[in-house]
PDB file with one MODEL, atoms N, CA, C and O in Angstrom:
MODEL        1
ATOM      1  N   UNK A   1       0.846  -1.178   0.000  1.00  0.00           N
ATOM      2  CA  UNK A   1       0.000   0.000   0.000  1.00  0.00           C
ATOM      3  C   UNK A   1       0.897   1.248   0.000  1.00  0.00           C
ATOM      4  O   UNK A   1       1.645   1.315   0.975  1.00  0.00           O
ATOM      5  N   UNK A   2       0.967   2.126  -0.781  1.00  0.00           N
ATOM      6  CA  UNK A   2       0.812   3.432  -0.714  1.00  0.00           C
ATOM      7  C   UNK A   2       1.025   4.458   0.429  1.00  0.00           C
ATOM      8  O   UNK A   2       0.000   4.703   1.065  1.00  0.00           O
ATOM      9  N   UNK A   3       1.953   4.992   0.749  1.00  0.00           N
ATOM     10  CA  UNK A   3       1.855   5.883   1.311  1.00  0.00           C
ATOM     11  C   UNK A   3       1.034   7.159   1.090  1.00  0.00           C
ATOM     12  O   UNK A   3       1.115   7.819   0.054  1.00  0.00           O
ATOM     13  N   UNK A   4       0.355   7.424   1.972  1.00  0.00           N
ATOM     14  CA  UNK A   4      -0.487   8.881   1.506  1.00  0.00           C
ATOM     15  C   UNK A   4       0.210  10.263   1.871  1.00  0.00           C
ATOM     16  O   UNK A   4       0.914  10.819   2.713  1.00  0.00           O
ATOM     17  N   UNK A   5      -0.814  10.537   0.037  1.00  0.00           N
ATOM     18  CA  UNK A   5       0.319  12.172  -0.310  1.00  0.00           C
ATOM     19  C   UNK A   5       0.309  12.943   1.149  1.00  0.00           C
ATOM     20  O   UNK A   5      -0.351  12.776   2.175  1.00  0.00           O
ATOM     21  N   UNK A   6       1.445  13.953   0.726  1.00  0.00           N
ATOM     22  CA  UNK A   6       1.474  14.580   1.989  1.00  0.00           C
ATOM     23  C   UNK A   6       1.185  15.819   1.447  1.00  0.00           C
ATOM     24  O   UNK A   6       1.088  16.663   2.338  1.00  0.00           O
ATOM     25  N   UNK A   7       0.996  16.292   0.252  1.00  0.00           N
ATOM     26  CA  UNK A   7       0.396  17.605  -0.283  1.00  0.00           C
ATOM     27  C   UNK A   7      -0.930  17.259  -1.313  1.00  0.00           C
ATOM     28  O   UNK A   7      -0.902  16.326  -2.116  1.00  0.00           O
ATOM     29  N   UNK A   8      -1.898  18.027  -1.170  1.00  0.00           N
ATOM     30  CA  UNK A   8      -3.130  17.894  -2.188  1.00  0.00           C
ATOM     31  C   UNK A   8      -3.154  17.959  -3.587  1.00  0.00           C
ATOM     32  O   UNK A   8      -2.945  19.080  -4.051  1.00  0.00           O
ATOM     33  N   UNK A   9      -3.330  17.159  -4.281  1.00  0.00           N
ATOM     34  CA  UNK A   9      -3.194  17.413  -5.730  1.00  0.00           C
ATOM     35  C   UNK A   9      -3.660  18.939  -6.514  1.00  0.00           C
ATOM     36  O   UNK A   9      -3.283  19.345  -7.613  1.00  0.00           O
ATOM     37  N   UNK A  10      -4.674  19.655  -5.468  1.00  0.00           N
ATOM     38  CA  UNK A  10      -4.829  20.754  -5.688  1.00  0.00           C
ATOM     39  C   UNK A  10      -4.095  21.818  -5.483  1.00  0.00           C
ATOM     40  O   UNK A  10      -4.146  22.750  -6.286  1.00  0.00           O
ATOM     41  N   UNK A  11      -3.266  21.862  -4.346  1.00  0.00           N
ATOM     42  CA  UNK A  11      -2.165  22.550  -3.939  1.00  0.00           C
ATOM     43  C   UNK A  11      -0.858  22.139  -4.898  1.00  0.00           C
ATOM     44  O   UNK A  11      -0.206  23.029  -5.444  1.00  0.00           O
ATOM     45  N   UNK A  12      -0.595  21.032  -5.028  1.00  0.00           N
ATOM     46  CA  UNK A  12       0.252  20.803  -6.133  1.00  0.00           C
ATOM     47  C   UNK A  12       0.076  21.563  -7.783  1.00  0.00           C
ATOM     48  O   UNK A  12       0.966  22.150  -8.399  1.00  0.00           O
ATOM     49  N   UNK A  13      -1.144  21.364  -8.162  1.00  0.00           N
ATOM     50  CA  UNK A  13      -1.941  22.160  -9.330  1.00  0.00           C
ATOM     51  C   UNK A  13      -1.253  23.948  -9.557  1.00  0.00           C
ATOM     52  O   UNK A  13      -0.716  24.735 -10.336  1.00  0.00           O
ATOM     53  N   UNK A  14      -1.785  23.742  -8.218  1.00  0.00           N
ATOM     54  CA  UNK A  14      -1.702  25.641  -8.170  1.00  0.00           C
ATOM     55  C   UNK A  14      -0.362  26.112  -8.027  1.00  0.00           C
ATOM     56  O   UNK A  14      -0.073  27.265  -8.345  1.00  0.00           O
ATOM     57  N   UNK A  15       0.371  25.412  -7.632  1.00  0.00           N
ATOM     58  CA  UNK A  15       2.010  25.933  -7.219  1.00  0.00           C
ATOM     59  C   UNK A  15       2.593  25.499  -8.389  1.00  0.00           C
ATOM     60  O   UNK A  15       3.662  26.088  -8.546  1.00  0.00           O
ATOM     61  N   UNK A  16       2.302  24.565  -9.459  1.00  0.00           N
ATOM     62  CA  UNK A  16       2.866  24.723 -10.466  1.00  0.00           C
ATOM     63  C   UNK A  16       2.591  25.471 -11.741  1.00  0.00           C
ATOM     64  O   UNK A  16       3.293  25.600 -12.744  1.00  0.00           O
ATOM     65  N   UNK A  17       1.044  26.067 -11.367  1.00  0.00           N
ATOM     66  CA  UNK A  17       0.523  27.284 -12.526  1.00  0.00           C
ATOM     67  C   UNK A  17       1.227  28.606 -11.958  1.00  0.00           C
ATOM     68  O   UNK A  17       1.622  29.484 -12.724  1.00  0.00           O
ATOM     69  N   UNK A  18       1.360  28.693 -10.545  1.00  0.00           N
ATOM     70  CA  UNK A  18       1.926  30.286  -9.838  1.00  0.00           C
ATOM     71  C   UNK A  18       3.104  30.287 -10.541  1.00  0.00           C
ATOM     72  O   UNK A  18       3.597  31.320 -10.993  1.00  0.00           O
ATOM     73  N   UNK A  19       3.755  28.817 -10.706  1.00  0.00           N
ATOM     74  CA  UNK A  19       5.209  29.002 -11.045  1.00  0.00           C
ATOM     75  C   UNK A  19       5.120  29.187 -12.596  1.00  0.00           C
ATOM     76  O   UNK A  19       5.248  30.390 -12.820  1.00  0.00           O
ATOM     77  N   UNK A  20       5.016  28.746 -13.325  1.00  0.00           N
ATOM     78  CA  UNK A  20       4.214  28.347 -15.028  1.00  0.00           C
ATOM     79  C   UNK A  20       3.918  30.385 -15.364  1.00  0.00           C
ATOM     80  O   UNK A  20       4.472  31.105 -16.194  1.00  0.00           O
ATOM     81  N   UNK A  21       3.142  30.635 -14.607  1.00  0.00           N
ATOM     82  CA  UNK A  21       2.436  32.006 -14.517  1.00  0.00           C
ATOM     83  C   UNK A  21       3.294  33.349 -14.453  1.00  0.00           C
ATOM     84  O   UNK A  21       3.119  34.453 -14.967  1.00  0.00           O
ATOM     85  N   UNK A  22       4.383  32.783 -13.549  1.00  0.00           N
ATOM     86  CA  UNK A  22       5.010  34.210 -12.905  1.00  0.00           C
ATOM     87  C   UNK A  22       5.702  34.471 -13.996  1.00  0.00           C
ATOM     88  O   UNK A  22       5.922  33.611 -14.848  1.00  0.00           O
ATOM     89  N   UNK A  23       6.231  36.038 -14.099  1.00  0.00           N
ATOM     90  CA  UNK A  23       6.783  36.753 -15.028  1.00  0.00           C
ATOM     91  C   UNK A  23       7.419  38.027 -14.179  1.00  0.00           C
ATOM     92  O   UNK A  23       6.787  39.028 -13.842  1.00  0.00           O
ATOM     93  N   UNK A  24       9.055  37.712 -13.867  1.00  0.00           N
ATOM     94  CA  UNK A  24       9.613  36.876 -14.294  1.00  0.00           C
ATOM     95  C   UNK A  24      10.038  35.878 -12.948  1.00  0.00           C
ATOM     96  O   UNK A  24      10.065  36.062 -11.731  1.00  0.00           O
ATOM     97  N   UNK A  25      10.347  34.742 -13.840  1.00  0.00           N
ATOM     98  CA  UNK A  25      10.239  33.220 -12.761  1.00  0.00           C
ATOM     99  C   UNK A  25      10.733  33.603 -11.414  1.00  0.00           C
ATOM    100  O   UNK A  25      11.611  34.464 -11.363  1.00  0.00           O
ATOM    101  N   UNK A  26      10.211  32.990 -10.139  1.00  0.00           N
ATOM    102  CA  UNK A  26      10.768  33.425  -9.139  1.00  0.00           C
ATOM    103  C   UNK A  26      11.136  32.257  -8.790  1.00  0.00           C
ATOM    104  O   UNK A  26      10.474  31.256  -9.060  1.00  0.00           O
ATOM    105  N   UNK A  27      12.497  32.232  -7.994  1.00  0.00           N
ATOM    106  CA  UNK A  27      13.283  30.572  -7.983  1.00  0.00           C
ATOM    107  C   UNK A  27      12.083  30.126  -7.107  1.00  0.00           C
ATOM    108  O   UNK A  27      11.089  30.606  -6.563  1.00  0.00           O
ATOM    109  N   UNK A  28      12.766  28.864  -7.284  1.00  0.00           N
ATOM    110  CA  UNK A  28      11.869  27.499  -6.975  1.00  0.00           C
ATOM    111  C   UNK A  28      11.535  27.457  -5.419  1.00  0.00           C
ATOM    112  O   UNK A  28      10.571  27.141  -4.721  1.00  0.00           O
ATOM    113  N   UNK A  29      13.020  28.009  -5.209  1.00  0.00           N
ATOM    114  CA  UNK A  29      13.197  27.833  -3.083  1.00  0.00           C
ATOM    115  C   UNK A  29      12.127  28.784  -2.628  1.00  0.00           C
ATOM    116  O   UNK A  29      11.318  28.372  -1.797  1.00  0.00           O
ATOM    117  N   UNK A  30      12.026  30.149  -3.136  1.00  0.00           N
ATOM    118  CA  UNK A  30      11.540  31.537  -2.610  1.00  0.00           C
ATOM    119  C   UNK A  30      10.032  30.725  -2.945  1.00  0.00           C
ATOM    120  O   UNK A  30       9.248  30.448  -2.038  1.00  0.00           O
ATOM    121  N   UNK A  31       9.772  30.403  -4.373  1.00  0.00           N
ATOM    122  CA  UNK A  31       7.970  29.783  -4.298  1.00  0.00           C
ATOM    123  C   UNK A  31       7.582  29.013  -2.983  1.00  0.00           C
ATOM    124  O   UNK A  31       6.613  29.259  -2.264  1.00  0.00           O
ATOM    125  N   UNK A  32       8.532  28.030  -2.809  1.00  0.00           N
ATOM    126  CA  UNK A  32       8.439  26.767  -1.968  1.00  0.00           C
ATOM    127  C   UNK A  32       8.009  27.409  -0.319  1.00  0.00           C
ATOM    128  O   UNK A  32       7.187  26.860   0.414  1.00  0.00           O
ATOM    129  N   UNK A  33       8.937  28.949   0.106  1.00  0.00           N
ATOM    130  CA  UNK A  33       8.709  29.109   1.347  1.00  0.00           C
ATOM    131  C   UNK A  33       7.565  29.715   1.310  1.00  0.00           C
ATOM    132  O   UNK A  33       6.893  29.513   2.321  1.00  0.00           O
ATOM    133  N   UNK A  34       6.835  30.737   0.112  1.00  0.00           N
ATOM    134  CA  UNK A  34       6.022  30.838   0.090  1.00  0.00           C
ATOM    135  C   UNK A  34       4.703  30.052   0.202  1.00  0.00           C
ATOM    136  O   UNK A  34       3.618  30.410   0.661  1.00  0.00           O
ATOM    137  N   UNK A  35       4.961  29.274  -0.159  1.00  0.00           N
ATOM    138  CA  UNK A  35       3.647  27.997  -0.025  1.00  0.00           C
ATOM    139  C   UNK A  35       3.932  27.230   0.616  1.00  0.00           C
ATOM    140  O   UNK A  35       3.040  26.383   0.680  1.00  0.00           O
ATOM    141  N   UNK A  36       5.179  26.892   1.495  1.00  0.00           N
ATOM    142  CA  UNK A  36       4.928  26.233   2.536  1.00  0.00           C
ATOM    143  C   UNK A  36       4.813  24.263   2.035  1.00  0.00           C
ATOM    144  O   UNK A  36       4.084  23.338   2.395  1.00  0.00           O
ATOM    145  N   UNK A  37       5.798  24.381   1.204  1.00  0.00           N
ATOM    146  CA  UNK A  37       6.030  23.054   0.709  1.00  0.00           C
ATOM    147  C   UNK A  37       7.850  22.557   0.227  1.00  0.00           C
ATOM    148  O   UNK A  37       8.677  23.350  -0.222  1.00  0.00           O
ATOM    149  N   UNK A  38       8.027  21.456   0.417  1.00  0.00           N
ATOM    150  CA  UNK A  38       9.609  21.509   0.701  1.00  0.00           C
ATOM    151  C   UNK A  38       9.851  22.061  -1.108  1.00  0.00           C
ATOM    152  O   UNK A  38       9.011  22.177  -2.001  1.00  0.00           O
ATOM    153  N   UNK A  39      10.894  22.234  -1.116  1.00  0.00           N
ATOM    154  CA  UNK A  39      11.519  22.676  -2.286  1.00  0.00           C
ATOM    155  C   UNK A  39      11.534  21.731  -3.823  1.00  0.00           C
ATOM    156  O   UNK A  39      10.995  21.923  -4.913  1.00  0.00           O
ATOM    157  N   UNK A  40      12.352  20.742  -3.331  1.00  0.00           N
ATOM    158  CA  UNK A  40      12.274  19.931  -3.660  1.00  0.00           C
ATOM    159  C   UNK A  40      10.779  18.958  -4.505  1.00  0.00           C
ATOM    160  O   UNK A  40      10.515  18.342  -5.537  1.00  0.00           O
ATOM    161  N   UNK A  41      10.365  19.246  -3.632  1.00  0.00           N
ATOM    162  CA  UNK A  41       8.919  18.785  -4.094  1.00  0.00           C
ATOM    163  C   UNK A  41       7.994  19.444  -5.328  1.00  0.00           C
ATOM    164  O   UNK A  41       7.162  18.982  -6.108  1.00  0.00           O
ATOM    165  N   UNK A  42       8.509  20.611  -5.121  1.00  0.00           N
ATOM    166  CA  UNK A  42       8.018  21.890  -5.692  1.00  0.00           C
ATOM    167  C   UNK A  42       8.778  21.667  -7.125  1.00  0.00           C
ATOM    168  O   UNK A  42       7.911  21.378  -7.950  1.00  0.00           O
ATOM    169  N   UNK A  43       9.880  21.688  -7.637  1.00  0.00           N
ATOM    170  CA  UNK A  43      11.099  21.167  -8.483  1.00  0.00           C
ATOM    171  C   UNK A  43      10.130  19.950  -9.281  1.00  0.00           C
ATOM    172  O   UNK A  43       9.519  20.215 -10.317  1.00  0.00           O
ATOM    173  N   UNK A  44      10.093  18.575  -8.625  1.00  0.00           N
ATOM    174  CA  UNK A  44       9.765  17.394  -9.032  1.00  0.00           C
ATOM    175  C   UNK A  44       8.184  17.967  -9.681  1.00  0.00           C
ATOM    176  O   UNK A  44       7.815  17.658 -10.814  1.00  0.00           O
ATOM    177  N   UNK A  45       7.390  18.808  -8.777  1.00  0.00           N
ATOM    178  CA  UNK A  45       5.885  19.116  -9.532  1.00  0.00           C
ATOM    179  C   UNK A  45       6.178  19.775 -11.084  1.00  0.00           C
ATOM    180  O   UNK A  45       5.663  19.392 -12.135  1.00  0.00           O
ATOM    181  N   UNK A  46       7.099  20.812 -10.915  1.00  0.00           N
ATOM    182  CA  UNK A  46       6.964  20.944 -11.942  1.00  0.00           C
ATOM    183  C   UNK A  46       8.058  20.631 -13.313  1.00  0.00           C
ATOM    184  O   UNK A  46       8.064  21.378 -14.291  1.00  0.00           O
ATOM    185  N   UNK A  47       8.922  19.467 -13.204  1.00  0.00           N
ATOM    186  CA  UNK A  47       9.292  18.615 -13.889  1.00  0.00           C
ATOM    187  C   UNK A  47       8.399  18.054 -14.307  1.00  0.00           C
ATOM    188  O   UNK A  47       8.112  18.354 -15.466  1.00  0.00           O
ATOM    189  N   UNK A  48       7.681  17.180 -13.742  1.00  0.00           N
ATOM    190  CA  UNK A  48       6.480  16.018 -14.109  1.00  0.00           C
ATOM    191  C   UNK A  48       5.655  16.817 -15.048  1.00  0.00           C
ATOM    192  O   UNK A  48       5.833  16.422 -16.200  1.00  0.00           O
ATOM    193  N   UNK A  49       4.745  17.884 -14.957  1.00  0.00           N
ATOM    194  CA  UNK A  49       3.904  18.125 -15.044  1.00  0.00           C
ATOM    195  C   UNK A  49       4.449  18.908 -16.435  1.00  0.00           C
ATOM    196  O   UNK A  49       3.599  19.319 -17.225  1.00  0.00           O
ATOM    197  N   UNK A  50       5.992  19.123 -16.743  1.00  0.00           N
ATOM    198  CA  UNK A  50       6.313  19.664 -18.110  1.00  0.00           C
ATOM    199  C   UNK A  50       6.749  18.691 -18.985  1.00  0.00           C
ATOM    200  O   UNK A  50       6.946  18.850 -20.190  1.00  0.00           O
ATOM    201  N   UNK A  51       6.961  17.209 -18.049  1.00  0.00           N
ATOM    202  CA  UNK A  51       7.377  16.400 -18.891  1.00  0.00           C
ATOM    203  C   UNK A  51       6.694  15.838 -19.761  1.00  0.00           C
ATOM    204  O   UNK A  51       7.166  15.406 -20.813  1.00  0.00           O
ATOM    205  N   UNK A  52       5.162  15.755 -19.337  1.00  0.00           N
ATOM    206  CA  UNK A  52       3.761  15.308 -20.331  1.00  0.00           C
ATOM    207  C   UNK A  52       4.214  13.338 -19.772  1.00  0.00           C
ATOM    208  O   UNK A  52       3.591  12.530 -20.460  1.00  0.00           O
ATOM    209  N   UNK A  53       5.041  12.763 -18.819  1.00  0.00           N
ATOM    210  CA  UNK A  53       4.972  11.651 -18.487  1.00  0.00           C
ATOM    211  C   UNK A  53       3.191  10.636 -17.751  1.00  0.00           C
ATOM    212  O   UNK A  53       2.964  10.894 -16.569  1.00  0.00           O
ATOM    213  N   UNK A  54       2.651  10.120 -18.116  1.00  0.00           N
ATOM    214  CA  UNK A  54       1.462   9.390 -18.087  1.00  0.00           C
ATOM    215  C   UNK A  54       1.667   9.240 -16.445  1.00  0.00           C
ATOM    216  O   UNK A  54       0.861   9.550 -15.569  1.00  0.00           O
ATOM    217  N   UNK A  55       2.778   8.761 -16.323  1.00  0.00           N
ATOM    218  CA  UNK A  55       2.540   7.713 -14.644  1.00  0.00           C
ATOM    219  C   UNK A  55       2.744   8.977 -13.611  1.00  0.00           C
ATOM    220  O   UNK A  55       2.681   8.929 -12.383  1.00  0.00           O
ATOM    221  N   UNK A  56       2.926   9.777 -14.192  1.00  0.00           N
ATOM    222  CA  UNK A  56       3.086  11.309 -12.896  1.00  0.00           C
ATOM    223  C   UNK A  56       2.054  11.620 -11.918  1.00  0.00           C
ATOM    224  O   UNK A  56       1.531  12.705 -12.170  1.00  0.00           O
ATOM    225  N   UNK A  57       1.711  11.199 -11.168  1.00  0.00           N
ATOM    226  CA  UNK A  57       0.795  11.686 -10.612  1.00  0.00           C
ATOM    227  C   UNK A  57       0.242  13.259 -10.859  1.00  0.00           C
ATOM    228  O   UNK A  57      -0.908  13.603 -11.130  1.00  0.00           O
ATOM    229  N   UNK A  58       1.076  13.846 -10.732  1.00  0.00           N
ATOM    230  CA  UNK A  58       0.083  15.232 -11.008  1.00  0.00           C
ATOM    231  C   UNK A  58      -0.192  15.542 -12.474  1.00  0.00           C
ATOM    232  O   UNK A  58      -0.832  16.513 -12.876  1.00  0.00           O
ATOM    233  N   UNK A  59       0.226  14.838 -13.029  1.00  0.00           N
ATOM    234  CA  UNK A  59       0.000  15.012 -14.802  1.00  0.00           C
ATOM    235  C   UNK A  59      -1.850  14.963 -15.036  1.00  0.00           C
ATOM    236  O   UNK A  59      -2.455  15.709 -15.806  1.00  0.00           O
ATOM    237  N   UNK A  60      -2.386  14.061 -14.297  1.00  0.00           N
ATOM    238  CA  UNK A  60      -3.878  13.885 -14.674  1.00  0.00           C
ATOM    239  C   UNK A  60      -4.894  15.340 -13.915  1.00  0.00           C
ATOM    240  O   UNK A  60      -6.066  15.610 -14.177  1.00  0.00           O
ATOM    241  N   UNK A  61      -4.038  16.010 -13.025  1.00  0.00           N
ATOM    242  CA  UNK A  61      -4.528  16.943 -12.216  1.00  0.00           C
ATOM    243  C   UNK A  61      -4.378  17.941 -12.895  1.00  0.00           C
ATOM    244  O   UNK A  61      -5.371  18.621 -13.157  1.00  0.00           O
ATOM    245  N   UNK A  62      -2.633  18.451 -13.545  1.00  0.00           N
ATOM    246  CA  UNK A  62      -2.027  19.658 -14.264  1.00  0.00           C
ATOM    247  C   UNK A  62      -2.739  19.810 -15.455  1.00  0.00           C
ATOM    248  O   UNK A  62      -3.084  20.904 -15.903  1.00  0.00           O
ATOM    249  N   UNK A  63      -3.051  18.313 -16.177  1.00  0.00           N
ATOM    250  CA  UNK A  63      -2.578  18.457 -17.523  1.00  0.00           C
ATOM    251  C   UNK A  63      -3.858  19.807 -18.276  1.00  0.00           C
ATOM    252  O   UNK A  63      -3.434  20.412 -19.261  1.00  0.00           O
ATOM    253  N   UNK A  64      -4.742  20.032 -17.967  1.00  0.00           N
ATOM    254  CA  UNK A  64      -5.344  21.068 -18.335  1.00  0.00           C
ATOM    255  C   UNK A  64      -5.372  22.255 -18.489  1.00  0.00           C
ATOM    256  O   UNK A  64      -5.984  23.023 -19.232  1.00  0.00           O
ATOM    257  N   UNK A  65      -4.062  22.418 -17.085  1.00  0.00           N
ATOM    258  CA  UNK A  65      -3.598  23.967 -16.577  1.00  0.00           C
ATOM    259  C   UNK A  65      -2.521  23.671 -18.382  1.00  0.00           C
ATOM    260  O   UNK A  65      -2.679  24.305 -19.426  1.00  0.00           O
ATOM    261  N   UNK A  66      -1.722  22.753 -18.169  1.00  0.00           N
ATOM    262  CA  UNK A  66      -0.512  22.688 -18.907  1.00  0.00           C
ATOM    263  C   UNK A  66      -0.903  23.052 -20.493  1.00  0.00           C
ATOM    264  O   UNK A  66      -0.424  23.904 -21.241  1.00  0.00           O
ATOM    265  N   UNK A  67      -2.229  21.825 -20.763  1.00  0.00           N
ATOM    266  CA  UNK A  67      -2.663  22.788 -21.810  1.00  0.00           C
ATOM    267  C   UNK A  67      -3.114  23.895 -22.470  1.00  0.00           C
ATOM    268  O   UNK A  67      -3.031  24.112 -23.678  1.00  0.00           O
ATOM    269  N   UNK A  68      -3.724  24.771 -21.397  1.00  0.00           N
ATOM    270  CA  UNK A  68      -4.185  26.241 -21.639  1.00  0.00           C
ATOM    271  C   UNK A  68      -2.897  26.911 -21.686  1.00  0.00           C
ATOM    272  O   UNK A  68      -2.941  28.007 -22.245  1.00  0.00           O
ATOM    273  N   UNK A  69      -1.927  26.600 -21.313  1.00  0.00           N
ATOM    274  CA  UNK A  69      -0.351  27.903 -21.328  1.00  0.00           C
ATOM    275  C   UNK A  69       0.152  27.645 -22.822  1.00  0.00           C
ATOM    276  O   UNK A  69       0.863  28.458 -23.413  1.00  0.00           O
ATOM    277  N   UNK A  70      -0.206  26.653 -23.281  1.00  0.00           N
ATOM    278  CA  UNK A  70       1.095  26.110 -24.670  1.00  0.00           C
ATOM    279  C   UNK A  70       0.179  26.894 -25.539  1.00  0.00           C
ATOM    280  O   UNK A  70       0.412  27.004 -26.742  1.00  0.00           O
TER     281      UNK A  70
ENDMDL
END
């Protein structure tokens, strides 16, 4: 079994459109303390979610945000 997420797929969503959004990019660390999510994590969301990879978890959550930006 699965460990359960420790951030909401919705909160994940949104911290990678704030980041996707901002103009101009604000590093990854400064987003992360802002929202209150490790850094790292923040990095991996939005790798996945630019990579267009199927098994990503947040890909089925993003992928709509991802398509309205392109």
């Amino acid at each position: 079994m699965a460990a359960p997420k420790k951030y909401p797929d919705e909160l994940r969503a949104r911290a990678v459109r704030l980041y996707r959004e901002s103009d101009p990019k604000p590093t990854i660390r400064r987003l992360a303390e802002q929202l209150n999510v490790h850094h790292e994590a923040l990095r991996n969301w939005i790798r996945c979610q630019g990579s267009g990879r199927f098994q990503c978890p947040l890909a089925r959550v993003a992928a709509p945000l991802g398509a309205a930006l392109h």
